[in-house]
Coordinates of N, CA and C in Angstrom, one line a residue:
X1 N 129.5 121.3 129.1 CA 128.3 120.7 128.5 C 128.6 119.9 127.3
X2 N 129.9 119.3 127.4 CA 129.7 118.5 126.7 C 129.6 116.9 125.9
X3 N 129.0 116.2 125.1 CA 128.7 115.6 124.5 C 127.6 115.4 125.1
X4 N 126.2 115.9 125.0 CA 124.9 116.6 125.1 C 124.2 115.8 123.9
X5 N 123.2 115.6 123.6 CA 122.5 115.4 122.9 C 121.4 116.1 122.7
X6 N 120.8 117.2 121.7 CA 119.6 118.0 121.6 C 118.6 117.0 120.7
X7 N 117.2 117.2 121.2 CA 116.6 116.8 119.6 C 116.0 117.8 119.6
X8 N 115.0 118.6 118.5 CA 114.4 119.5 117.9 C 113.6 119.3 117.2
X9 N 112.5 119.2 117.9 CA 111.1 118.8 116.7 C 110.4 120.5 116.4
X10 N 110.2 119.9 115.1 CA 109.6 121.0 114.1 C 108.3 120.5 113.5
X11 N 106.7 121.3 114.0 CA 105.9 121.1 113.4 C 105.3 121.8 112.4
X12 N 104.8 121.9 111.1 CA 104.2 122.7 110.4 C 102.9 122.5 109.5
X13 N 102.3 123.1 108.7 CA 101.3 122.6 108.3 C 101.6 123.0 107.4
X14 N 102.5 124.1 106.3 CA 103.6 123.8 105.3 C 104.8 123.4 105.4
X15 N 104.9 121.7 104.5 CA 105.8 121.2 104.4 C 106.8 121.9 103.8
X16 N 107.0 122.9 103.0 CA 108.3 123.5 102.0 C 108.5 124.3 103.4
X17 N 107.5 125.0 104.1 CA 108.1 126.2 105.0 C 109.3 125.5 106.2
X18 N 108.6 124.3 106.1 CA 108.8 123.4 107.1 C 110.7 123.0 106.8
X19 N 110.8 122.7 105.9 CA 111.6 122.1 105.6 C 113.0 123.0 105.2
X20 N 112.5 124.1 104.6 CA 113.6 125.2 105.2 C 113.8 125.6 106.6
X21 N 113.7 125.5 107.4 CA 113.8 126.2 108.9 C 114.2 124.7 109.5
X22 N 113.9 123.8 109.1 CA 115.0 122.2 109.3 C 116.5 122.2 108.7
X23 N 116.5 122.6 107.4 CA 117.6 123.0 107.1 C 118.5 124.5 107.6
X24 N 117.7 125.2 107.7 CA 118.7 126.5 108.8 C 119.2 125.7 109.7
X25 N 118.6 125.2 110.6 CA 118.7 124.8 111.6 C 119.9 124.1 111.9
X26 N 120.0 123.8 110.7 CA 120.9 122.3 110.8 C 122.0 122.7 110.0
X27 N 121.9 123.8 109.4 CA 123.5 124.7 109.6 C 124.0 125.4 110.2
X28 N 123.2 126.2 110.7 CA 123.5 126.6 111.7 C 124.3 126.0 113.0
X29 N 123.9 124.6 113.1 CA 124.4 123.7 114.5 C 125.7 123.3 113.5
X30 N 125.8 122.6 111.6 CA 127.5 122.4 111.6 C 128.2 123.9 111.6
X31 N 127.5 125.3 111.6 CA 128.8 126.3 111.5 C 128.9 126.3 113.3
X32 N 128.3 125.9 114.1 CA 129.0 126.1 115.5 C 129.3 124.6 116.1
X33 N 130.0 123.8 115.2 CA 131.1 123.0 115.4 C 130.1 121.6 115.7
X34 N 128.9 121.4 115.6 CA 128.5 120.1 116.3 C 128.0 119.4 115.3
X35 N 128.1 118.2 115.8 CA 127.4 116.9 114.7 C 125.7 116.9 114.8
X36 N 125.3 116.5 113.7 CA 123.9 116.6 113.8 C 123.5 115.3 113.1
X37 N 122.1 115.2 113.0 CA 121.6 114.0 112.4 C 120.3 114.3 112.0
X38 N 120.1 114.4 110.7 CA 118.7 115.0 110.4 C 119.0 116.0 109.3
X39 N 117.6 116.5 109.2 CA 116.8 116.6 109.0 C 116.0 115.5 109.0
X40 N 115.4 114.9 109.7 CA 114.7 113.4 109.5 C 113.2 113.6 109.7
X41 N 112.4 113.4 108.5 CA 110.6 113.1 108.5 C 110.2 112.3 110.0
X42 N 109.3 113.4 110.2 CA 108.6 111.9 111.3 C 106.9 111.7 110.4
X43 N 106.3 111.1 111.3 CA 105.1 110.6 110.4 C 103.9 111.9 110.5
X44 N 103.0 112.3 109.2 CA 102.6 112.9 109.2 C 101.0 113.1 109.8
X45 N 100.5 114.0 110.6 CA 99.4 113.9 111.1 C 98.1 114.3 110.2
X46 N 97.5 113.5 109.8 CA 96.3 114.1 109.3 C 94.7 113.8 110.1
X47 N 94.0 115.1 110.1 CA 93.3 115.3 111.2 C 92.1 115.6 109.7
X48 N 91.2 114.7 109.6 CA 90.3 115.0 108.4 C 88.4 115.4 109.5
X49 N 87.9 115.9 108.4 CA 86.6 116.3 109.1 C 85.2 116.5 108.2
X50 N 84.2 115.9 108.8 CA 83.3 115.9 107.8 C 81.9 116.6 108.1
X51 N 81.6 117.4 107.4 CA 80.9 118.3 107.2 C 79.2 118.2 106.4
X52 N 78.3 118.4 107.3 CA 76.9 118.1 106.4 C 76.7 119.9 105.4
X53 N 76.5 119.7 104.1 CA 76.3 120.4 103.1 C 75.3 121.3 103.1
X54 N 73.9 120.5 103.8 CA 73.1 121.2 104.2 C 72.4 120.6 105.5
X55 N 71.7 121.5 106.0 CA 71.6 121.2 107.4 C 70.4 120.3 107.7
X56 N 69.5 120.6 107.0 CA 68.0 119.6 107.2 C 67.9 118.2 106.2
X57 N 68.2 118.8 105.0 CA 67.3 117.9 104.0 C 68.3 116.5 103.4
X58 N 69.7 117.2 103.1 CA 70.5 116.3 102.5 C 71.7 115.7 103.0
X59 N 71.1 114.6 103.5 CA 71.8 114.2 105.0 C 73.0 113.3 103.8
X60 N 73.1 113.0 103.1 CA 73.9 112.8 102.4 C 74.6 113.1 101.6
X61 N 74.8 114.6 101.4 CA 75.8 115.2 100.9 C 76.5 116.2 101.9
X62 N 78.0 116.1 101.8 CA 78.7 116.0 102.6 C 80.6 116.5 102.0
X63 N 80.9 117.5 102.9 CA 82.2 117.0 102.2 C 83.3 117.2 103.4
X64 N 84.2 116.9 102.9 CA 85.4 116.5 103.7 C 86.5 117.6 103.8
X65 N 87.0 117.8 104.8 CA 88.3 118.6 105.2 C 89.3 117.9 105.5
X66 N 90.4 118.5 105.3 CA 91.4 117.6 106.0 C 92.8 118.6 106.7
X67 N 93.7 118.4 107.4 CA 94.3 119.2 108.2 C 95.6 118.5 108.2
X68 N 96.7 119.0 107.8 CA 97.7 118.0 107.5 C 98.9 118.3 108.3
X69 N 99.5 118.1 109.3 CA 100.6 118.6 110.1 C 101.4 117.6 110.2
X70 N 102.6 118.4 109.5 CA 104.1 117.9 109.5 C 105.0 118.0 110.5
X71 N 105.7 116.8 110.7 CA 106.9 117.0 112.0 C 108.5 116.6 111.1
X72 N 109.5 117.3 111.5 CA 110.3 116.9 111.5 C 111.5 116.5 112.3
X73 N 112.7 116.2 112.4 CA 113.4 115.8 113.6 C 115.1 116.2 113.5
X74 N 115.6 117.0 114.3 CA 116.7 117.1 113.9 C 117.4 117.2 115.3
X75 N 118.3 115.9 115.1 CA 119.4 115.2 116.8 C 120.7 116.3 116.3
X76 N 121.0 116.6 117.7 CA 122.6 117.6 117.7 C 122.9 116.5 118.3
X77 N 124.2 116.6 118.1 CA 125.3 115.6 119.1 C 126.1 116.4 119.4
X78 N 127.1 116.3 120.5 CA 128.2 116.4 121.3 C 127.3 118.5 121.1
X79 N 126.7 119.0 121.6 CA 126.4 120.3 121.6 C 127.2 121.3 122.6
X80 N 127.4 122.6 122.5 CA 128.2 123.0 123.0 C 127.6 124.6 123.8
X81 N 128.2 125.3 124.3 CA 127.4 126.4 124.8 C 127.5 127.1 123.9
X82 N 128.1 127.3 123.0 CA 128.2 127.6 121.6 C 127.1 127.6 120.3
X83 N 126.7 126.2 120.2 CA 125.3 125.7 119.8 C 124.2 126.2 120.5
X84 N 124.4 126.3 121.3 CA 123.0 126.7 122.1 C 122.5 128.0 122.1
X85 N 123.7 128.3 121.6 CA 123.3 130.4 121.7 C 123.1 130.4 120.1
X86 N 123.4 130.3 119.5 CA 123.5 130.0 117.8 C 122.4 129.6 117.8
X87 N 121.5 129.0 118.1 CA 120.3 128.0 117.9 C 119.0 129.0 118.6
X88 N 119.3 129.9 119.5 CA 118.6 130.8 120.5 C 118.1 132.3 119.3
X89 N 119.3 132.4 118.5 CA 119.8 133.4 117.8 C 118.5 132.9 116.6
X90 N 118.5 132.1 116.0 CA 118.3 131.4 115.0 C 116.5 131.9 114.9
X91 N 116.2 132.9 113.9 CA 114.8 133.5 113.2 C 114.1 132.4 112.6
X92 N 113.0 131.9 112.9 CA 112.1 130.8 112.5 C 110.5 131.6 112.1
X93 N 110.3 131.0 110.8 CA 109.3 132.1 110.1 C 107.9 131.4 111.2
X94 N 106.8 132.3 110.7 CA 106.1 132.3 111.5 C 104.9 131.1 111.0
X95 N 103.8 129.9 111.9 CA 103.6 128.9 111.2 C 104.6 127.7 111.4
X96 N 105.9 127.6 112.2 CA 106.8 126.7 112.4 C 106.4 126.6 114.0
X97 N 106.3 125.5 114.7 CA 106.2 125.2 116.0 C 107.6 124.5 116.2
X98 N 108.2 124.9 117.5 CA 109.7 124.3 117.6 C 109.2 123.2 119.1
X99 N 110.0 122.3 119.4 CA 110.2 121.8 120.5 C 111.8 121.4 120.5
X100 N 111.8 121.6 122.0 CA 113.8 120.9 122.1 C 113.6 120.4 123.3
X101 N 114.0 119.3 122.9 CA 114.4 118.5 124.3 C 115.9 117.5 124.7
X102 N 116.0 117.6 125.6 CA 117.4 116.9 126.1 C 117.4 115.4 126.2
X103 N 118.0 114.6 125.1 CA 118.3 113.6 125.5 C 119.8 113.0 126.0

């Protein structure tokens, strides 16, 4: 399996929680021997929402929500069966969404 390419997207709605579990990650893959690329930002989603204050009378006051989900990106290179069990192994706090896909 090798010279494989993994990518690993990480989404979160805390950025600090987020960004430790990018970094595990991504030592974890240099102590089982593979090149990596990343931790890399992707662009952030914000999902905002607006809300009436009160229901009949004050159609103009109003306030706003907002919903902020972070992605990150982290490429393995040349991956090994090695990496892949290491990576399987690997405790991600809860609040972290993973995706892995093969390029």
């Amino acid at each position: 399996m090798a010279s494989n390419k993994l990518r690993i997207y990480l989404k979160a709605y805390d950025h600090a929680l987020l960004d430790q579990s990018a970094k595990r990650i991504a030592e974890v893959a240099k102590k089982s021997g593979a090149e990596i690329a990343g931790p890399m930002p992707l662009p952030t989603k914000i999902k905002k929402y607006t809300v009436l204050r009160s229901v009949h009378v004050n159609k103009d006051a109003r306030e706003q929500f907002e919903m902020r989900v972070h992605k990150r990106m982290v490429e393995i290179k040349n991956s090994s069966q090695k990496t892949i069990s290491s990576l399987t192994a690997v405790n991600l706090p809860a609040g972290v969404g993973i995706e892995i896909k093969q390029a």
